[in-house]
Amino acid sequence: MNAHEFRRRGKEMVDYVADYLEGVEGRQVYPDVEPGYLRPLLPTAAPQEPETFEDIIKDVEKIIMPGVTHWHSPYFFAYFPTASSYPAMLADMLCGAIGCIGFSWAASPACTELETVMMDWLGKMLRLPAVFLAGEAGEGGGVIQGSASEATLVALLAARTKVTRCLQAASPGLTQATIMEKLVAYASDQVVATLGTTSCCSFDNLLEVGPICREEDVWLHVDAAYAGSAFICPEFRHLLNGVEYADSFNFNPHKWLLVNFDCSAMWVKKRTDLTGAFKLDPVYLKHSHQDSGLITDYRHWQLPLGRRFRSLKMWFVFRMYGVKGLQAYIRKHVQLSHEFEALVHQDPRFEICAEVTLGLVCFRLKGSNKLNEALLERINSAKKIHLVPCHLRDQFVLRFAICSRTVESAHVQLAWEHIRGLATDLLGAQKEEKAGKPCWGGQISSTI
């Protein structure tokens, strides 16, 4: 494929992507396939000769799309949102074209410096304490990780290295092995200090946890993977109160801030805490500016060596939406979740199981776990909408998360009517079973 054909095929692909996203509402949100469906549809080995772009695109519809769960359908209410926007997609195209591997400043100065600035921009949008920002001479700073899980691991390894070196400095006779076997990491059943838990979007009180960690000299890592995006709105910023006690903080713009995966934003108060744990400097990676104090080499902030030009997505999205546009997007999702909450409250057969703070509603039919498992089975088997469950205090609970960028009130209303209808059918079937009647309602004799 030369540049001429790339121009042509690129325009065709943009049209395909735009058509897909505009028409995703009309596709079944969850696929009708069984495990192993795809292998029989593909050759057993790669082709020896080139194939045409037309044939590949045909196979996308024939082979790939039947097995896709459409996360950006307005009828997808499972898990949490995964961000998607046209500006971020365009930035990803540019990222792929530049194709740099930004492990150091010298490897591509713009890749490193834009990330530093974008993480400062985002930190200011959240009103993070200044100590977390790089600025022109700060000790902290931000880095893009691949996921919140990765950020948690990075924080854990940095904390372990820091305390090990502190103890060895105080007691030079202590070996690393002796220290390691005595180290303790404190966690709840949600892993770390969490703002917006996965199950029900609940919030740890950092103003209680933080002072204890500071007094005991314990590294505090705060995970706000989903909820963090909402903190750009002044009315939700109080949920971040106490972050000043944290040593590291992380959330995922790729969940709810219209920046496509992967883009997990992590800040630390002292970047030397990270670089001290991960720094390796083989001679072929060294460069003349690395000790200037003016720049950072992000390979020292992460587990992998290489990294893509991910900050382009942030730059495009922040500029093309503006802070006000991003705030409006968050507020719309929160409003839709409260609309769904109100609908649930109107039906006495259902109950809300956790406070609705942002874009997640946890609800269930009043009754047994088995009843709610059966309801979820009916919902997901119908494949008109898609939900996933959680357990709260030993109760089986259904989660309704506002996810799609294009979801509107009408989609929420239709989803609720669908859920109510399935619940009516389920409860009716159960009533007939208890009465000793067949679930088909005894209608066969009248129709034969």
Short mmCIF file of C-alpha atoms in Angstrom, two decimals:
data_model
loop_
_atom_site.label_atom_id
_atom_site.label_comp_id
_atom_site.label_asym_id
_atom_site.label_seq_id
_atom_site.Cartn_x
_atom_site.Cartn_y
_atom_site.Cartn_z
CA MET A 1 0.00 0.00 0.00
CA ASN A 2 1.54 3.28 -1.10
CA ALA A 3 0.59 6.80 -0.03
CA HIS A 4 -1.89 7.18 -2.89
CA GLU A 5 -3.78 4.03 -1.94
CA PHE A 6 -3.54 4.90 1.75
CA ARG A 7 -5.33 8.19 1.09
CA ARG A 8 -8.10 6.34 -0.70
CA ARG A 9 -8.43 3.50 1.79
CA GLY A 10 -8.07 5.85 4.73
CA LYS A 11 -11.09 7.83 3.59
CA GLU A 12 -13.01 4.59 3.12
CA MET A 13 -12.07 3.46 6.62
CA VAL A 14 -13.15 6.79 8.13
CA ASP A 15 -16.48 6.38 6.36
CA TYR A 16 -16.78 2.80 7.65
CA VAL A 17 -16.00 3.88 11.23
CA ALA A 18 -18.43 6.80 11.06
CA ASP A 19 -21.15 4.57 9.60
CA TYR A 20 -20.49 1.96 12.29
CA LEU A 21 -20.77 4.44 15.14
CA GLU A 22 -23.79 6.19 13.68
CA GLY A 23 -25.53 2.86 13.17
CA VAL A 24 -24.32 0.98 16.26
CA GLU A 25 -27.72 1.49 17.93
CA GLY A 26 -29.23 -0.78 15.30
CA ARG A 27 -26.80 -3.64 16.00
CA GLN A 28 -27.52 -6.26 18.64
CA VAL A 29 -25.55 -5.09 21.64
CA TYR A 30 -24.31 -8.56 22.67
CA PRO A 31 -23.22 -11.19 20.12
CA ASP A 32 -24.86 -14.52 19.30
CA VAL A 33 -21.70 -16.63 19.22
CA GLU A 34 -20.22 -19.49 21.20
CA PRO A 35 -16.60 -19.86 22.35
CA GLY A 36 -14.41 -20.90 19.44
CA TYR A 37 -16.72 -19.45 16.78
CA LEU A 38 -13.97 -17.58 14.95
CA ARG A 39 -11.22 -20.13 14.27
CA PRO A 40 -13.23 -22.20 11.75
CA LEU A 41 -13.95 -19.00 9.83
CA LEU A 42 -10.25 -18.22 9.27
CA PRO A 43 -7.54 -20.03 7.29
CA THR A 44 -5.16 -22.16 9.32
CA ALA A 45 -2.19 -19.97 8.30
CA ALA A 46 -1.46 -16.47 7.01
CA PRO A 47 -1.83 -15.95 3.24
CA GLN A 48 1.28 -16.31 1.10
CA GLU A 49 0.10 -13.66 -1.37
CA PRO A 50 -1.40 -10.21 -0.63
CA GLU A 51 -5.16 -9.94 -0.32
CA THR A 52 -7.29 -6.95 -1.23
CA PHE A 53 -8.55 -4.29 1.12
CA GLU A 54 -12.09 -4.95 -0.14
CA ASP A 55 -11.89 -8.60 0.92
CA ILE A 56 -10.58 -7.66 4.34
CA ILE A 57 -13.39 -5.16 4.94
CA LYS A 58 -15.97 -7.74 3.83
CA ASP A 59 -14.51 -10.16 6.38
CA VAL A 60 -14.75 -7.51 9.10
CA GLU A 61 -18.53 -7.59 8.70
CA LYS A 62 -18.69 -11.33 8.05
CA ILE A 63 -16.27 -12.59 10.72
CA ILE A 64 -15.42 -9.88 13.25
CA MET A 65 -18.63 -7.91 13.79
CA PRO A 66 -20.76 -10.99 14.63
CA GLY A 67 -18.46 -11.55 17.61
CA VAL A 68 -18.25 -7.94 18.84
CA THR A 69 -19.87 -6.70 22.03
CA HIS A 70 -20.82 -3.16 21.09
CA TRP A 71 -19.51 -1.12 24.01
CA HIS A 72 -20.56 2.12 22.35
CA SER A 73 -24.15 1.12 21.77
CA PRO A 74 -26.60 3.32 23.69
CA TYR A 75 -28.04 0.03 24.99
CA PHE A 76 -24.77 -1.02 26.62
CA PHE A 77 -25.10 -0.47 30.38
CA ALA A 78 -22.50 -2.97 31.65
CA TYR A 79 -19.24 -2.55 33.55
CA PHE A 80 -18.24 1.14 33.31
CA PRO A 81 -17.97 3.33 30.21
CA THR A 82 -15.00 3.07 27.91
CA ALA A 83 -14.35 6.47 26.41
CA SER A 84 -14.61 7.13 22.70
CA SER A 85 -14.64 10.34 20.70
CA TYR A 86 -13.79 11.41 17.17
CA PRO A 87 -10.99 13.78 18.28
CA ALA A 88 -9.30 10.94 20.19
CA MET A 89 -9.60 8.62 17.19
CA LEU A 90 -8.00 11.22 14.94
CA ALA A 91 -5.18 11.67 17.46
CA ASP A 92 -4.63 7.91 17.52
CA MET A 93 -4.24 7.98 13.74
CA LEU A 94 -1.53 10.62 14.09
CA CYS A 95 0.10 8.64 16.90
CA GLY A 96 0.29 5.62 14.62
CA ALA A 97 1.71 7.69 11.80
CA ILE A 98 4.46 9.29 13.90
CA GLY A 99 5.15 5.87 15.38
CA CYS A 100 7.74 6.94 17.93
CA ILE A 101 8.70 4.81 20.93
CA GLY A 102 8.92 7.46 23.61
CA PHE A 103 11.01 5.78 26.28
CA SER A 104 13.20 8.87 26.71
CA TRP A 105 13.18 12.58 25.93
CA ALA A 106 15.79 12.03 23.23
CA ALA A 107 13.69 9.28 21.62
CA SER A 108 11.11 11.96 20.74
CA PRO A 109 11.16 15.20 22.73
CA ALA A 110 7.58 16.19 21.83
CA CYS A 111 6.25 12.83 23.05
CA THR A 112 7.77 13.36 26.49
CA GLU A 113 7.09 17.07 26.88
CA LEU A 114 3.47 17.00 25.69
CA GLU A 115 2.70 14.24 28.19
CA THR A 116 4.19 16.27 31.04
CA VAL A 117 2.15 19.34 30.08
CA MET A 118 -1.08 17.41 29.47
CA MET A 119 -0.82 15.75 32.86
CA ASP A 120 -0.42 19.21 34.39
CA TRP A 121 -3.45 20.45 32.43
CA LEU A 122 -5.52 17.53 33.66
CA GLY A 123 -4.28 17.92 37.22
CA LYS A 124 -5.37 21.57 37.16
CA MET A 125 -8.78 20.55 35.80
CA LEU A 126 -9.14 18.32 38.89
CA ARG A 127 -7.71 21.03 41.13
CA LEU A 128 -5.10 18.62 42.43
CA PRO A 129 -2.72 20.07 45.03
CA ALA A 130 0.18 21.80 43.30
CA VAL A 131 2.62 19.29 44.77
CA PHE A 132 1.34 16.69 42.27
CA LEU A 133 2.17 18.86 39.27
CA ALA A 134 5.47 19.01 37.44
CA GLY A 135 5.26 22.68 36.52
CA GLU A 136 8.62 24.14 35.64
CA ALA A 137 10.42 23.10 38.80
CA GLY A 138 8.08 20.83 40.79
CA GLU A 139 9.11 17.57 42.44
CA GLY A 140 5.91 15.75 41.46
CA GLY A 141 4.30 15.10 38.15
CA GLY A 142 2.06 12.88 36.11
CA VAL A 143 2.49 9.94 33.76
CA ILE A 144 0.16 7.99 31.49
CA GLN A 145 -0.06 4.33 32.46
CA GLY A 146 -1.91 1.61 30.59
CA SER A 147 -4.54 0.90 33.25
CA ALA A 148 -5.44 1.58 36.87
CA SER A 149 -4.24 -1.91 37.75
CA GLU A 150 -0.86 -1.07 36.26
CA ALA A 151 -0.76 2.20 38.20
CA THR A 152 -1.55 0.35 41.44
CA LEU A 153 1.27 -2.12 40.82
CA VAL A 154 3.69 0.69 39.99
CA ALA A 155 2.74 2.50 43.21
CA LEU A 156 3.14 -0.70 45.24
CA LEU A 157 6.59 -1.39 43.82
CA ALA A 158 7.67 2.22 44.34
CA ALA A 159 6.45 2.15 47.95
CA ARG A 160 8.27 -1.12 48.58
CA THR A 161 11.52 0.24 47.17
CA LYS A 162 11.24 3.49 49.13
CA VAL A 163 10.64 1.88 52.51
CA THR A 164 13.34 -0.73 51.89
CA ARG A 165 15.94 1.93 51.19
CA CYS A 166 14.83 4.03 54.15
CA LEU A 167 15.17 1.08 56.51
CA GLN A 168 18.54 0.12 55.09
CA ALA A 169 19.77 3.68 55.46
CA ALA A 170 18.74 3.65 59.13
CA SER A 171 20.06 0.11 59.74
CA PRO A 172 22.75 -0.76 57.16
CA GLY A 173 22.93 -4.34 58.45
CA LEU A 174 19.40 -5.15 57.26
CA THR A 175 19.29 -7.19 54.09
CA GLN A 176 16.61 -6.67 51.46
CA ALA A 177 15.33 -10.21 52.10
CA THR A 178 14.95 -9.53 55.83
CA ILE A 179 12.98 -6.37 55.15
CA MET A 180 10.81 -7.87 52.41
CA GLU A 181 9.47 -10.66 54.59
CA LYS A 182 8.22 -8.11 57.13
CA LEU A 183 6.60 -5.58 54.80
CA VAL A 184 2.81 -5.24 54.98
CA ALA A 185 0.38 -3.77 52.46
CA TYR A 186 -2.99 -2.73 53.89
CA ALA A 187 -6.08 -3.06 51.73
CA SER A 188 -9.85 -3.34 51.90
CA ASP A 189 -11.91 -5.78 49.81
CA GLN A 190 -11.73 -3.06 47.10
CA VAL A 191 -7.89 -3.30 47.03
CA VAL A 192 -6.67 0.17 47.79
CA ALA A 193 -8.11 3.45 48.94
CA THR A 194 -10.82 3.89 46.32
CA LEU A 195 -12.96 6.77 45.11
CA GLY A 196 -15.79 5.14 43.15
CA THR A 197 -15.57 1.38 43.72
CA THR A 198 -16.31 -0.95 40.82
CA SER A 199 -19.22 -2.70 42.51
CA CYS A 200 -21.33 0.28 43.52
CA CYS A 201 -19.29 3.49 43.10
CA SER A 202 -18.79 4.03 46.83
CA PHE A 203 -16.12 6.31 48.26
CA ASP A 204 -13.50 5.83 50.95
CA ASN A 205 -13.10 8.81 53.27
CA LEU A 206 -9.60 10.09 52.56
CA LEU A 207 -9.92 12.63 55.37
CA GLU A 208 -10.04 9.66 57.78
CA VAL A 209 -7.59 7.32 56.07
CA GLY A 210 -5.07 9.98 55.05
CA PRO A 211 -4.01 11.31 58.47
CA ILE A 212 -3.46 7.75 59.74
CA CYS A 213 -1.23 6.96 56.79
CA ARG A 214 0.70 10.19 57.27
CA GLU A 215 1.16 9.56 61.00
CA GLU A 216 2.37 5.99 60.40
CA ASP A 217 4.48 6.94 57.38
CA VAL A 218 2.49 4.60 55.11
CA TRP A 219 2.39 5.17 51.35
CA LEU A 220 -1.20 6.01 50.38
CA HIS A 221 -2.26 5.23 46.82
CA VAL A 222 -5.70 6.46 45.76
CA ASP A 223 -7.57 4.84 42.87
CA ALA A 224 -10.44 6.78 41.25
CA ALA A 225 -10.41 4.84 37.96
CA TYR A 226 -14.03 5.58 37.01
CA ALA A 227 -15.10 8.44 39.24
CA GLY A 228 -12.02 10.61 38.75
CA SER A 229 -13.33 12.12 35.52
CA ALA A 230 -16.27 13.63 37.43
CA PHE A 231 -13.93 15.65 39.64
CA ILE A 232 -13.49 18.19 36.84
CA CYS A 233 -17.02 19.35 37.78
CA PRO A 234 -17.00 21.67 40.82
CA GLU A 235 -20.09 19.99 42.30
CA PHE A 236 -18.23 16.65 42.48
CA ARG A 237 -14.78 17.92 43.47
CA HIS A 238 -15.53 17.41 47.19
CA LEU A 239 -15.37 13.66 46.56
CA LEU A 240 -11.61 14.12 46.08
CA ASN A 241 -11.12 15.92 49.40
CA GLY A 242 -8.22 14.40 51.29
CA VAL A 243 -6.14 13.64 48.21
CA GLU A 244 -3.52 15.92 49.71
CA TYR A 245 -2.62 13.00 52.00
CA ALA A 246 -1.93 10.65 49.07
CA ASP A 247 1.51 9.80 47.78
CA SER A 248 0.07 8.74 44.42
CA PHE A 249 -3.27 9.22 42.71
CA ASN A 250 -4.74 7.62 39.60
CA PHE A 251 -7.84 7.70 37.42
CA ASN A 252 -8.75 6.65 33.89
CA PRO A 253 -9.61 9.34 31.32
CA HIS A 254 -10.16 6.35 29.02
CA LYS A 255 -13.26 5.47 31.03
CA TRP A 256 -15.29 8.66 31.15
CA LEU A 257 -13.36 11.60 29.73
CA LEU A 258 -13.71 10.88 26.00
CA VAL A 259 -10.06 9.81 25.60
CA ASN A 260 -9.92 6.38 23.96
CA PHE A 261 -8.17 3.47 25.67
CA ASP A 262 -5.46 3.33 26.84
CA CYS A 263 -4.93 6.42 28.97
CA SER A 264 -4.66 5.96 32.73
CA ALA A 265 -3.49 9.14 34.46
CA MET A 266 -1.20 8.75 37.47
CA TRP A 267 0.38 11.47 39.62
CA VAL A 268 2.99 11.29 42.37
CA LYS A 269 4.11 13.89 44.87
CA LYS A 270 7.78 12.98 44.40
CA ARG A 271 8.72 11.57 41.03
CA THR A 272 12.02 10.33 42.45
CA ASP A 273 9.95 7.77 44.37
CA LEU A 274 9.04 6.20 41.03
CA THR A 275 12.31 6.68 39.21
CA GLY A 276 14.16 5.29 42.21
CA ALA A 277 12.29 2.02 41.80
CA PHE A 278 12.44 1.62 38.04
CA LYS A 279 15.54 3.46 36.83
CA LEU A 280 17.92 1.53 34.59
CA ASP A 281 20.39 3.34 32.37
CA PRO A 282 22.15 1.16 29.79
CA VAL A 283 24.56 3.21 27.74
CA TYR A 284 22.48 2.96 24.55
CA LEU A 285 19.56 4.75 26.27
CA LYS A 286 21.58 7.59 27.79
CA HIS A 287 21.50 11.08 26.32
CA SER A 288 23.10 14.42 27.03
CA HIS A 289 20.02 16.04 28.62
CA GLN A 290 18.95 13.31 31.04
CA ASP A 291 20.59 14.88 34.09
CA SER A 292 19.68 18.47 33.28
CA GLY A 293 16.70 18.49 35.64
CA LEU A 294 14.58 20.09 32.91
CA ILE A 295 13.06 16.92 31.48
CA THR A 296 12.12 13.39 32.50
CA ASP A 297 12.53 10.01 30.83
CA TYR A 298 9.21 8.23 31.24
CA ARG A 299 10.74 4.76 30.98
CA HIS A 300 11.70 5.29 34.64
CA TRP A 301 8.03 5.82 35.61
CA GLN A 302 6.61 2.53 34.36
CA LEU A 303 7.03 -1.22 33.92
CA PRO A 304 7.50 -1.36 30.11
CA LEU A 305 10.38 0.29 28.30
CA GLY A 306 8.51 1.53 25.22
CA ARG A 307 5.48 3.81 25.16
CA ARG A 308 3.21 5.31 22.53
CA PHE A 309 2.48 9.00 21.94
CA ARG A 310 -0.70 8.75 24.04
CA SER A 311 -0.78 12.37 25.16
CA LEU A 312 -1.87 13.38 21.65
CA LYS A 313 -5.33 12.00 22.49
CA MET A 314 -5.55 14.19 25.57
CA TRP A 315 -4.37 17.26 23.65
CA PHE A 316 -6.92 16.79 20.87
CA VAL A 317 -9.83 16.05 23.25
CA PHE A 318 -9.08 18.85 25.70
CA ARG A 319 -8.81 21.39 22.90
CA MET A 320 -11.78 20.24 20.79
CA TYR A 321 -14.21 19.81 23.72
CA GLY A 322 -12.84 22.34 26.18
CA VAL A 323 -13.30 21.91 29.91
CA LYS A 324 -16.91 23.10 29.67
CA GLY A 325 -17.74 20.53 27.00
CA LEU A 326 -16.26 17.72 29.10
CA GLN A 327 -18.14 18.92 32.17
CA ALA A 328 -21.40 18.94 30.21
CA TYR A 329 -20.76 15.36 29.09
CA ILE A 330 -20.22 14.16 32.68
CA ARG A 331 -23.29 16.02 33.93
CA LYS A 332 -25.49 14.50 31.24
CA HIS A 333 -24.52 10.98 32.26
CA VAL A 334 -25.14 11.72 35.93
CA GLN A 335 -28.55 13.19 35.09
CA LEU A 336 -29.45 10.05 33.13
CA SER A 337 -28.46 7.81 36.03
CA HIS A 338 -30.73 9.77 38.36
CA GLU A 339 -33.50 9.46 35.79
CA PHE A 340 -33.12 5.69 35.86
CA GLU A 341 -33.00 5.76 39.67
CA ALA A 342 -36.32 7.63 39.72
CA LEU A 343 -37.89 5.03 37.42
CA VAL A 344 -36.78 2.23 39.73
CA HIS A 345 -38.27 4.03 42.74
CA GLN A 346 -41.62 4.21 40.96
CA ASP A 347 -41.94 0.41 40.81
CA PRO A 348 -42.50 -1.07 44.29
CA ARG A 349 -41.22 -4.45 43.15
CA PHE A 350 -37.69 -3.06 42.88
CA GLU A 351 -35.22 -1.47 45.29
CA ILE A 352 -32.14 0.73 45.00
CA CYS A 353 -29.18 -0.92 46.73
CA ALA A 354 -26.60 1.87 46.97
CA GLU A 355 -26.51 5.66 46.87
CA VAL A 356 -26.49 6.97 43.32
CA THR A 357 -23.67 9.50 43.20
CA LEU A 358 -22.46 9.50 39.60
CA GLY A 359 -23.41 7.40 36.58
CA LEU A 360 -24.09 4.01 38.19
CA VAL A 361 -27.36 2.66 39.61
CA CYS A 362 -27.35 -0.56 41.65
CA PHE A 363 -30.82 -2.10 41.86
CA ARG A 364 -32.63 -5.42 42.25
CA LEU A 365 -36.00 -7.05 42.48
CA LYS A 366 -37.11 -7.41 46.08
CA GLY A 367 -36.60 -11.07 46.78
CA SER A 368 -33.96 -13.76 46.66
CA ASN A 369 -30.59 -13.76 44.93
CA LYS A 370 -31.90 -16.59 42.76
CA LEU A 371 -34.75 -14.37 41.56
CA ASN A 372 -32.34 -11.61 40.54
CA GLU A 373 -29.96 -14.05 38.89
CA ALA A 374 -32.91 -15.27 36.83
CA LEU A 375 -33.84 -11.69 35.91
CA LEU A 376 -30.31 -10.90 34.75
CA GLU A 377 -30.25 -14.11 32.72
CA ARG A 378 -33.43 -13.05 30.95
CA ILE A 379 -32.08 -9.54 30.33
CA ASN A 380 -28.81 -10.67 28.81
CA SER A 381 -30.35 -13.57 26.90
CA ALA A 382 -32.73 -11.17 25.17
CA LYS A 383 -29.67 -9.15 24.05
CA LYS A 384 -31.60 -5.89 23.72
CA ILE A 385 -29.53 -4.32 26.50
CA HIS A 386 -26.47 -5.54 28.36
CA LEU A 387 -25.90 -5.46 32.14
CA VAL A 388 -23.52 -7.10 34.61
CA PRO A 389 -24.06 -7.81 38.33
CA CYS A 390 -22.23 -7.34 41.59
CA HIS A 391 -22.53 -8.58 45.15
CA LEU A 392 -23.33 -6.10 47.92
CA ARG A 393 -23.57 -7.44 51.47
CA ASP A 394 -24.26 -10.94 50.12
CA GLN A 395 -27.01 -9.67 47.84
CA PHE A 396 -26.96 -10.31 44.10
CA VAL A 397 -27.41 -6.86 42.56
CA LEU A 398 -27.84 -5.59 39.01
CA ARG A 399 -25.66 -2.68 37.87
CA PHE A 400 -26.99 -0.11 35.40
CA ALA A 401 -24.09 2.08 34.22
CA ILE A 402 -24.56 4.99 31.84
CA CYS A 403 -21.85 4.26 29.28
CA SER A 404 -22.30 5.34 25.68
CA ARG A 405 -21.35 8.77 24.42
CA THR A 406 -24.61 8.79 22.44
CA VAL A 407 -27.01 7.50 25.12
CA GLU A 408 -30.12 9.62 25.60
CA SER A 409 -33.14 9.65 27.89
CA ALA A 410 -35.13 7.63 25.35
CA HIS A 411 -32.63 4.77 25.57
CA VAL A 412 -32.82 4.76 29.35
CA GLN A 413 -36.62 4.76 29.23
CA LEU A 414 -36.68 1.87 26.73
CA ALA A 415 -34.18 -0.09 28.80
CA TRP A 416 -36.30 0.31 31.92
CA GLU A 417 -39.50 -0.75 30.16
CA HIS A 418 -37.67 -3.79 28.86
CA ILE A 419 -36.43 -4.68 32.36
CA ARG A 420 -39.90 -4.17 33.85
CA GLY A 421 -41.48 -6.37 31.21
CA LEU A 422 -39.01 -9.18 31.79
CA ALA A 423 -39.54 -8.85 35.54
CA THR A 424 -43.31 -9.14 35.06
CA ASP A 425 -42.84 -12.29 32.98
CA LEU A 426 -40.46 -13.78 35.52
CA LEU A 427 -42.67 -13.08 38.52
CA GLY A 428 -45.68 -14.40 36.64
CA ALA A 429 -43.87 -17.62 35.77
CA GLN A 430 -42.83 -18.04 39.41
CA LYS A 431 -46.39 -17.49 40.60
CA GLU A 432 -47.68 -20.16 38.23
CA GLU A 433 -44.97 -22.57 39.35
CA LYS A 434 -45.99 -22.09 42.97
CA ALA A 435 -49.61 -22.65 42.03
CA GLY A 436 -48.63 -25.92 40.39
CA LYS A 437 -49.46 -24.76 36.87
CA PRO A 438 -47.15 -25.30 33.89
CA CYS A 439 -45.13 -22.23 32.93
CA TRP A 440 -46.94 -22.08 29.55
CA GLY A 441 -50.10 -21.14 31.40
CA GLY A 442 -52.18 -24.13 30.30
CA GLN A 443 -52.86 -22.63 26.87
CA ILE A 444 -51.95 -25.61 24.67
CA SER A 445 -55.38 -27.25 24.80
CA SER A 446 -57.09 -24.08 23.65
CA THR A 447 -54.82 -23.61 20.67
CA ILE A 448 -54.79 -27.15 19.28
#
